[in-house]
Amino acid sequence: MADAKIRLCVEHDLAASNSVPLNREQANYLFNVMRLGVGAHVLLINSRDGEYLAEVVDAGKRRGLLTVLSQTKPLQMPPDLWFLFAPIKKARTDFIVEKAAEMGAARICPVSTDYTSSDRVRQDKLQAHAMEAAEQCGGTYVPIVEEISKLTTVLEKWPEDRQLMFCDEARVGAAEALSKTAKGPWAILIGPEGGFSSGERDRLLAMPQTTPISLGPRILRADTAAVAALTVWQQALGDW
Ligand code: SAH
């Protein structure tokens, strides 16, 4: 079992003796890039069944087949946390999605705000980043990455029972903390490089679910703020 280092996310059900066919990309990765052959072991996750050890039984150039052996980890769901952020430049957006997946967000939602500089995001690429992050960090759940939506639309449909940690650069330096008693569904909101407009700020602060939060005495870049906010939330209310 010690040889099974590669973790792969698949769509198939995972249970002992199930067969898992590989797609072209997965076969290429395992057999051409990683040079695995028949008999090699890999670990599989699918966001539903936990982590399973599997063995390669067919290794082609463009296809392959695995047989599932036994469970190595039970499913561990992340906390019920949505992570909302305004997309920035591509490399930094990729970083934000990767970090949100590693840090235990359950759902990642790009939102377009008044000062969002980039409204075009490739949801499929971001979902692939989240999957890779889950594969490498030992998670058994891959967070869902949504298509981009307007922040106003998201707020119109905001669930009554979901708290919102609003990371507001206008409160830089304020001494505020999350109340450790407010367990349950939460979301974190991070703005773009340009910050939030006053209209957005008023709208957010008028919602009873909103807790405005300062992330310290310095203005952070959005990607830094993302990691800082997830740390603060996880420490107070999450599964750390
Ligand atoms: N251009 C803005 C800063 C935007 S920083 C200005 O100069 O005021 C990008 C985002 O990171 C912000 O919208 C906010 O969500 C978050 N952020 C950065 N630093 C923060 C801080 N000290 N407190 C709370 N949120 C912060």
mmCIF file of C-alpha atoms and ligand atoms in Angstrom:
data_model
loop_
_atom_site.group_PDB
_atom_site.id
_atom_site.type_symbol
_atom_site.label_atom_id
_atom_site.label_comp_id
_atom_site.label_asym_id
_atom_site.label_seq_id
_atom_site.Cartn_x
_atom_site.Cartn_y
_atom_site.Cartn_z
ATOM 1 C CA MET A 1 0.000 0.000 0.000
ATOM 2 C CA ALA A 2 2.948 2.274 0.599
ATOM 3 C CA ASP A 3 3.491 2.413 -3.176
ATOM 4 C CA ALA A 4 0.070 3.984 -3.809
ATOM 5 C CA LYS A 5 0.949 7.666 -3.839
ATOM 6 C CA ILE A 6 -0.990 8.969 -6.807
ATOM 7 C CA ARG A 7 -4.518 10.089 -6.019
ATOM 8 C CA LEU A 8 -7.067 10.370 -8.759
ATOM 9 C CA CYS A 9 -10.574 11.746 -8.731
ATOM 10 C CA VAL A 10 -13.033 9.614 -10.706
ATOM 11 C CA GLU A 11 -16.773 9.667 -11.360
ATOM 12 C CA HIS A 12 -17.467 5.987 -10.742
ATOM 13 C CA ASP A 13 -18.798 4.487 -7.539
ATOM 14 C CA LEU A 14 -16.062 3.189 -5.291
ATOM 15 C CA ALA A 15 -16.533 -0.158 -3.533
ATOM 16 C CA ALA A 16 -14.341 -3.256 -3.285
ATOM 17 C CA SER A 17 -14.020 -5.169 -6.589
ATOM 18 C CA ASN A 18 -15.664 -2.433 -8.707
ATOM 19 C CA SER A 19 -14.051 -1.747 -12.073
ATOM 20 C CA VAL A 20 -13.102 1.827 -12.920
ATOM 21 C CA PRO A 21 -12.378 2.572 -16.594
ATOM 22 C CA LEU A 22 -10.017 5.472 -17.168
ATOM 23 C CA ASN A 23 -10.524 8.225 -19.686
ATOM 24 C CA ARG A 24 -7.840 9.250 -22.118
ATOM 25 C CA GLU A 25 -6.481 12.005 -19.923
ATOM 26 C CA GLN A 26 -6.277 9.801 -16.827
ATOM 27 C CA ALA A 27 -4.633 6.972 -18.779
ATOM 28 C CA ASN A 28 -2.114 9.391 -20.233
ATOM 29 C CA TYR A 29 -1.318 10.763 -16.795
ATOM 30 C CA LEU A 30 -0.903 7.373 -15.098
ATOM 31 C CA PHE A 31 0.794 5.391 -17.823
ATOM 32 C CA ASN A 32 2.712 7.923 -19.930
ATOM 33 C CA VAL A 33 3.498 10.706 -17.466
ATOM 34 C CA MET A 34 3.821 8.717 -14.237
ATOM 35 C CA ARG A 35 4.952 5.509 -15.987
ATOM 36 C CA LEU A 36 2.729 3.177 -13.984
ATOM 37 C CA GLY A 37 1.982 -0.275 -15.352
ATOM 38 C CA VAL A 38 -0.280 -3.249 -14.633
ATOM 39 C CA GLY A 39 -0.186 -4.147 -10.932
ATOM 40 C CA ALA A 40 0.567 -0.583 -9.761
ATOM 41 C CA HIS A 41 -1.554 0.890 -6.999
ATOM 42 C CA VAL A 42 -3.346 4.243 -6.995
ATOM 43 C CA LEU A 43 -5.751 5.929 -4.615
ATOM 44 C CA LEU A 44 -9.179 6.984 -5.842
ATOM 45 C CA ILE A 45 -11.683 9.561 -4.590
ATOM 46 C CA ASN A 46 -15.069 10.580 -5.989
ATOM 47 C CA SER A 47 -16.531 13.074 -3.435
ATOM 48 C CA ARG A 48 -19.027 10.417 -2.247
ATOM 49 C CA ASP A 49 -17.414 7.197 -1.058
ATOM 50 C CA GLY A 50 -14.161 8.239 0.651
ATOM 51 C CA GLU A 51 -10.751 7.089 -0.554
ATOM 52 C CA TYR A 52 -10.051 3.633 -2.011
ATOM 53 C CA LEU A 53 -6.949 1.748 -2.999
ATOM 54 C CA ALA A 54 -7.096 0.428 -6.553
ATOM 55 C CA GLU A 55 -4.895 -1.654 -8.816
ATOM 56 C CA VAL A 56 -4.121 -1.163 -12.479
ATOM 57 C CA VAL A 57 -5.364 -4.175 -14.462
ATOM 58 C CA ASP A 58 -5.080 -2.727 -17.964
ATOM 59 C CA ALA A 59 -2.678 0.018 -19.015
ATOM 60 C CA GLY A 60 -3.088 1.265 -22.578
ATOM 61 C CA LYS A 61 -1.809 4.451 -24.148
ATOM 62 C CA ARG A 62 -5.255 6.033 -24.292
ATOM 63 C CA ARG A 63 -7.291 3.870 -21.967
ATOM 64 C CA GLY A 64 -6.975 1.773 -18.869
ATOM 65 C CA LEU A 65 -8.842 -0.134 -16.216
ATOM 66 C CA LEU A 66 -8.527 -0.201 -12.449
ATOM 67 C CA THR A 67 -9.974 -2.642 -9.952
ATOM 68 C CA VAL A 68 -10.973 -1.201 -6.612
ATOM 69 C CA LEU A 69 -9.447 -3.067 -3.667
ATOM 70 C CA SER A 70 -10.360 -1.598 -0.267
ATOM 71 C CA GLN A 71 -11.252 1.623 1.473
ATOM 72 C CA THR A 72 -8.315 3.604 2.860
ATOM 73 C CA LYS A 73 -10.230 6.636 4.239
ATOM 74 C CA PRO A 74 -13.863 7.363 4.982
ATOM 75 C CA LEU A 75 -15.527 10.329 3.272
ATOM 76 C CA GLN A 76 -14.744 13.518 5.118
ATOM 77 C CA MET A 77 -17.036 16.338 4.094
ATOM 78 C CA PRO A 78 -15.760 19.907 4.460
ATOM 79 C CA PRO A 79 -17.755 22.316 6.630
ATOM 80 C CA ASP A 80 -20.812 23.873 4.951
ATOM 81 C CA LEU A 81 -18.826 26.845 3.713
ATOM 82 C CA TRP A 82 -19.270 28.732 0.449
ATOM 83 C CA PHE A 83 -16.370 30.792 -0.779
ATOM 84 C CA LEU A 84 -17.371 33.818 -2.876
ATOM 85 C CA PHE A 85 -14.709 35.862 -4.604
ATOM 86 C CA ALA A 86 -14.390 38.342 -7.428
ATOM 87 C CA PRO A 87 -12.104 36.925 -10.140
ATOM 88 C CA ILE A 88 -8.851 38.755 -10.735
ATOM 89 C CA LYS A 89 -6.015 37.973 -13.155
ATOM 90 C CA LYS A 90 -5.986 34.371 -14.333
ATOM 91 C CA ALA A 91 -2.977 33.088 -12.399
ATOM 92 C CA ARG A 92 -4.217 34.690 -9.179
ATOM 93 C CA THR A 93 -7.740 33.392 -9.730
ATOM 94 C CA ASP A 94 -6.318 29.888 -10.208
ATOM 95 C CA PHE A 95 -4.392 30.342 -6.967
ATOM 96 C CA ILE A 96 -7.534 31.433 -5.096
ATOM 97 C CA VAL A 97 -9.512 28.397 -6.275
ATOM 98 C CA GLU A 98 -6.674 26.019 -5.423
ATOM 99 C CA LYS A 99 -6.310 27.502 -1.936
ATOM 100 C CA ALA A 100 -10.051 27.526 -1.265
ATOM 101 C CA ALA A 101 -10.168 23.807 -2.139
ATOM 102 C CA GLU A 102 -7.182 23.012 0.078
ATOM 103 C CA MET A 103 -8.521 25.082 2.933
ATOM 104 C CA GLY A 104 -11.835 23.236 2.999
ATOM 105 C CA ALA A 105 -14.464 25.290 1.176
ATOM 106 C CA ALA A 106 -17.404 23.148 0.053
ATOM 107 C CA ARG A 107 -18.543 25.392 -2.808
ATOM 108 C CA ILE A 108 -16.540 28.000 -4.699
ATOM 109 C CA CYS A 109 -18.503 30.808 -6.343
ATOM 110 C CA PRO A 110 -16.897 33.416 -8.591
ATOM 111 C CA VAL A 111 -18.969 36.608 -8.400
ATOM 112 C CA SER A 112 -18.830 39.683 -10.534
ATOM 113 C CA THR A 113 -18.943 42.924 -8.571
ATOM 114 C CA ASP A 114 -19.029 46.615 -9.507
ATOM 115 C CA TYR A 115 -15.229 46.801 -9.670
ATOM 116 C CA THR A 116 -14.482 43.309 -10.950
ATOM 117 C CA SER A 117 -11.805 43.604 -13.610
ATOM 118 C CA SER A 118 -12.288 40.214 -15.232
ATOM 119 C CA ASP A 119 -15.746 38.779 -15.855
ATOM 120 C CA ARG A 120 -14.580 35.895 -17.989
ATOM 121 C CA VAL A 121 -13.690 32.746 -16.133
ATOM 122 C CA ARG A 122 -13.399 29.223 -17.442
ATOM 123 C CA GLN A 123 -15.492 27.271 -14.970
ATOM 124 C CA ASP A 124 -14.228 23.927 -16.342
ATOM 125 C CA LYS A 125 -10.599 24.949 -15.819
ATOM 126 C CA LEU A 126 -11.291 26.219 -12.320
ATOM 127 C CA GLN A 127 -13.126 22.981 -11.489
ATOM 128 C CA ALA A 128 -10.076 21.039 -12.705
ATOM 129 C CA HIS A 129 -7.857 23.137 -10.398
ATOM 130 C CA ALA A 130 -10.130 22.358 -7.461
ATOM 131 C CA MET A 131 -9.961 18.668 -8.335
ATOM 132 C CA GLU A 132 -6.167 18.680 -8.510
ATOM 133 C CA ALA A 133 -5.994 20.505 -5.188
ATOM 134 C CA ALA A 134 -8.241 17.891 -3.547
ATOM 135 C CA GLU A 135 -6.185 15.079 -5.082
ATOM 136 C CA GLN A 136 -2.939 16.491 -3.747
ATOM 137 C CA CYS A 137 -4.082 17.599 -0.285
ATOM 138 C CA GLY A 138 -5.483 14.243 0.792
ATOM 139 C CA GLY A 139 -9.103 15.401 0.750
ATOM 140 C CA THR A 140 -11.902 13.021 -0.134
ATOM 141 C CA TYR A 141 -14.260 15.736 -1.404
ATOM 142 C CA VAL A 142 -13.842 18.026 -4.414
ATOM 143 C CA PRO A 143 -15.548 21.385 -3.917
ATOM 144 C CA ILE A 144 -17.993 22.437 -6.600
ATOM 145 C CA VAL A 145 -16.919 25.450 -8.636
ATOM 146 C CA GLU A 146 -19.920 27.413 -9.906
ATOM 147 C CA GLU A 147 -20.183 29.479 -13.064
ATOM 148 C CA ILE A 148 -19.661 33.189 -12.435
ATOM 149 C CA SER A 149 -22.759 35.095 -11.259
ATOM 150 C CA LYS A 150 -23.458 38.716 -10.490
ATOM 151 C CA LEU A 151 -23.028 39.471 -6.788
ATOM 152 C CA THR A 152 -26.400 41.251 -6.806
ATOM 153 C CA THR A 153 -28.117 38.118 -8.174
ATOM 154 C CA VAL A 154 -26.450 35.932 -5.537
ATOM 155 C CA LEU A 155 -27.526 38.294 -2.759
ATOM 156 C CA GLU A 156 -31.124 38.434 -4.030
ATOM 157 C CA LYS A 157 -31.392 34.666 -3.545
ATOM 158 C CA TRP A 158 -29.362 34.564 -0.348
ATOM 159 C CA PRO A 159 -30.539 31.760 1.993
ATOM 160 C CA GLU A 160 -31.993 33.021 5.221
ATOM 161 C CA ASP A 161 -29.988 30.638 7.382
ATOM 162 C CA ARG A 162 -26.554 31.228 5.827
ATOM 163 C CA GLN A 163 -24.220 33.614 7.633
ATOM 164 C CA LEU A 164 -21.953 35.818 5.534
ATOM 165 C CA MET A 165 -18.433 36.820 6.547
ATOM 166 C CA PHE A 166 -17.973 40.010 4.567
ATOM 167 C CA CYS A 167 -14.265 40.846 4.276
ATOM 168 C CA ASP A 168 -14.470 44.595 4.018
ATOM 169 C CA GLU A 169 -11.304 46.535 3.304
ATOM 170 C CA ALA A 170 -13.011 49.683 4.624
ATOM 171 C CA ARG A 171 -12.755 48.208 8.132
ATOM 172 C CA VAL A 172 -9.007 47.716 7.934
ATOM 173 C CA GLY A 173 -7.620 47.656 11.469
ATOM 174 C CA ALA A 174 -10.976 47.315 13.216
ATOM 175 C CA ALA A 175 -10.994 44.835 16.073
ATOM 176 C CA GLU A 176 -13.733 42.399 15.142
ATOM 177 C CA ALA A 177 -13.977 38.685 15.539
ATOM 178 C CA LEU A 178 -16.300 36.007 14.336
ATOM 179 C CA SER A 179 -18.655 34.849 17.011
ATOM 180 C CA LYS A 180 -17.740 31.264 17.743
ATOM 181 C CA THR A 181 -21.326 30.567 18.610
ATOM 182 C CA ALA A 182 -22.665 31.153 15.098
ATOM 183 C CA LYS A 183 -22.308 27.567 13.867
ATOM 184 C CA GLY A 184 -24.163 26.347 10.774
ATOM 185 C CA PRO A 185 -24.001 27.294 7.085
ATOM 186 C CA TRP A 186 -21.593 30.118 6.270
ATOM 187 C CA ALA A 187 -20.056 31.939 3.326
ATOM 188 C CA ILE A 188 -16.982 34.130 2.957
ATOM 189 C CA LEU A 189 -16.936 37.069 0.525
ATOM 190 C CA ILE A 190 -13.722 38.596 -0.846
ATOM 191 C CA GLY A 191 -13.727 41.573 -3.189
ATOM 192 C CA PRO A 192 -11.655 42.372 -6.279
ATOM 193 C CA GLU A 193 -8.476 44.465 -6.490
ATOM 194 C CA GLY A 194 -10.652 47.575 -6.637
ATOM 195 C CA GLY A 195 -12.530 46.650 -3.466
ATOM 196 C CA PHE A 196 -16.293 47.009 -2.959
ATOM 197 C CA SER A 197 -18.391 49.956 -4.138
ATOM 198 C CA SER A 198 -20.303 51.937 -1.532
ATOM 199 C CA GLY A 199 -23.568 50.613 -2.996
ATOM 200 C CA GLU A 200 -22.387 47.030 -2.500
ATOM 201 C CA ARG A 201 -21.165 47.793 0.994
ATOM 202 C CA ASP A 202 -24.547 49.302 1.971
ATOM 203 C CA ARG A 203 -26.406 46.345 0.486
ATOM 204 C CA LEU A 204 -24.211 43.805 2.302
ATOM 205 C CA LEU A 205 -24.343 45.602 5.637
ATOM 206 C CA ALA A 206 -28.141 45.777 5.458
ATOM 207 C CA MET A 207 -28.420 41.984 5.412
ATOM 208 C CA PRO A 208 -29.044 40.396 8.816
ATOM 209 C CA GLN A 209 -26.797 37.450 7.868
ATOM 210 C CA THR A 210 -23.739 39.689 7.347
ATOM 211 C CA THR A 211 -20.812 39.876 9.749
ATOM 212 C CA PRO A 212 -18.321 42.463 8.480
ATOM 213 C CA ILE A 213 -14.748 41.517 9.274
ATOM 214 C CA SER A 214 -11.381 43.197 9.113
ATOM 215 C CA LEU A 215 -8.391 41.089 8.141
ATOM 216 C CA GLY A 216 -5.909 43.190 10.093
ATOM 217 C CA PRO A 217 -4.259 46.575 9.858
ATOM 218 C CA ARG A 218 -2.998 46.213 6.276
ATOM 219 C CA ILE A 219 -4.854 46.013 2.961
ATOM 220 C CA LEU A 220 -4.190 42.585 1.529
ATOM 221 C CA ARG A 221 -4.236 41.551 -2.087
ATOM 222 C CA ALA A 222 -7.347 39.571 -2.918
ATOM 223 C CA ASP A 223 -5.444 36.267 -3.117
ATOM 224 C CA THR A 224 -3.786 36.860 0.250
ATOM 225 C CA ALA A 225 -7.124 37.954 1.719
ATOM 226 C CA ALA A 226 -8.681 34.692 0.487
ATOM 227 C CA VAL A 227 -6.224 32.540 2.419
ATOM 228 C CA ALA A 228 -6.341 34.807 5.489
ATOM 229 C CA ALA A 229 -10.153 34.780 5.576
ATOM 230 C CA LEU A 230 -10.345 31.001 5.227
ATOM 231 C CA THR A 231 -7.812 30.637 8.055
ATOM 232 C CA VAL A 232 -9.741 32.960 10.360
ATOM 233 C CA TRP A 233 -13.029 31.210 9.614
ATOM 234 C CA GLN A 234 -11.634 27.679 9.935
ATOM 235 C CA GLN A 235 -9.968 28.567 13.219
ATOM 236 C CA ALA A 236 -13.162 29.983 14.719
ATOM 237 C CA LEU A 237 -15.921 27.840 13.214
ATOM 238 C CA GLY A 238 -14.513 25.178 10.921
ATOM 239 C CA ASP A 239 -13.033 21.696 11.186
ATOM 240 C CA TRP A 240 -9.486 22.578 12.305
HETATM 241 N N1 SAH B 1 -8.430 48.478 -3.611
HETATM 242 C C1 SAH B 1 -8.932 48.296 -2.303
HETATM 243 C C2 SAH B 1 -8.441 46.994 -1.702
HETATM 244 C C3 SAH B 1 -9.030 45.758 -2.226
HETATM 245 S S1 SAH B 1 -8.254 44.354 -1.531
HETATM 246 C C4 SAH B 1 -8.458 49.441 -1.406
HETATM 247 O O1 SAH B 1 -7.382 49.937 -1.643
HETATM 248 O O2 SAH B 1 -9.166 49.719 -0.441
HETATM 249 C C5 SAH B 1 -9.210 43.032 -2.184
HETATM 250 C C6 SAH B 1 -10.188 42.410 -1.204
HETATM 251 O O3 SAH B 1 -9.492 41.737 -0.177
HETATM 252 C C7 SAH B 1 -11.116 43.361 -0.502
HETATM 253 O O4 SAH B 1 -12.246 43.680 -1.261
HETATM 254 C C8 SAH B 1 -11.476 42.586 0.756
HETATM 255 O O5 SAH B 1 -12.501 41.649 0.520
HETATM 256 C C9 SAH B 1 -10.199 41.848 1.060
HETATM 257 N N2 SAH B 1 -9.318 42.565 2.009
HETATM 258 C C10 SAH B 1 -8.050 42.964 1.817
HETATM 259 N N3 SAH B 1 -7.526 43.505 2.941
HETATM 260 C C11 SAH B 1 -8.496 43.458 3.892
HETATM 261 C C12 SAH B 1 -8.564 43.832 5.265
HETATM 262 N N4 SAH B 1 -7.530 44.369 5.894
HETATM 263 N N5 SAH B 1 -9.718 43.616 5.932
HETATM 264 C C13 SAH B 1 -10.799 43.054 5.294
HETATM 265 N N6 SAH B 1 -10.774 42.670 4.000
HETATM 266 C C14 SAH B 1 -9.647 42.857 3.298
#
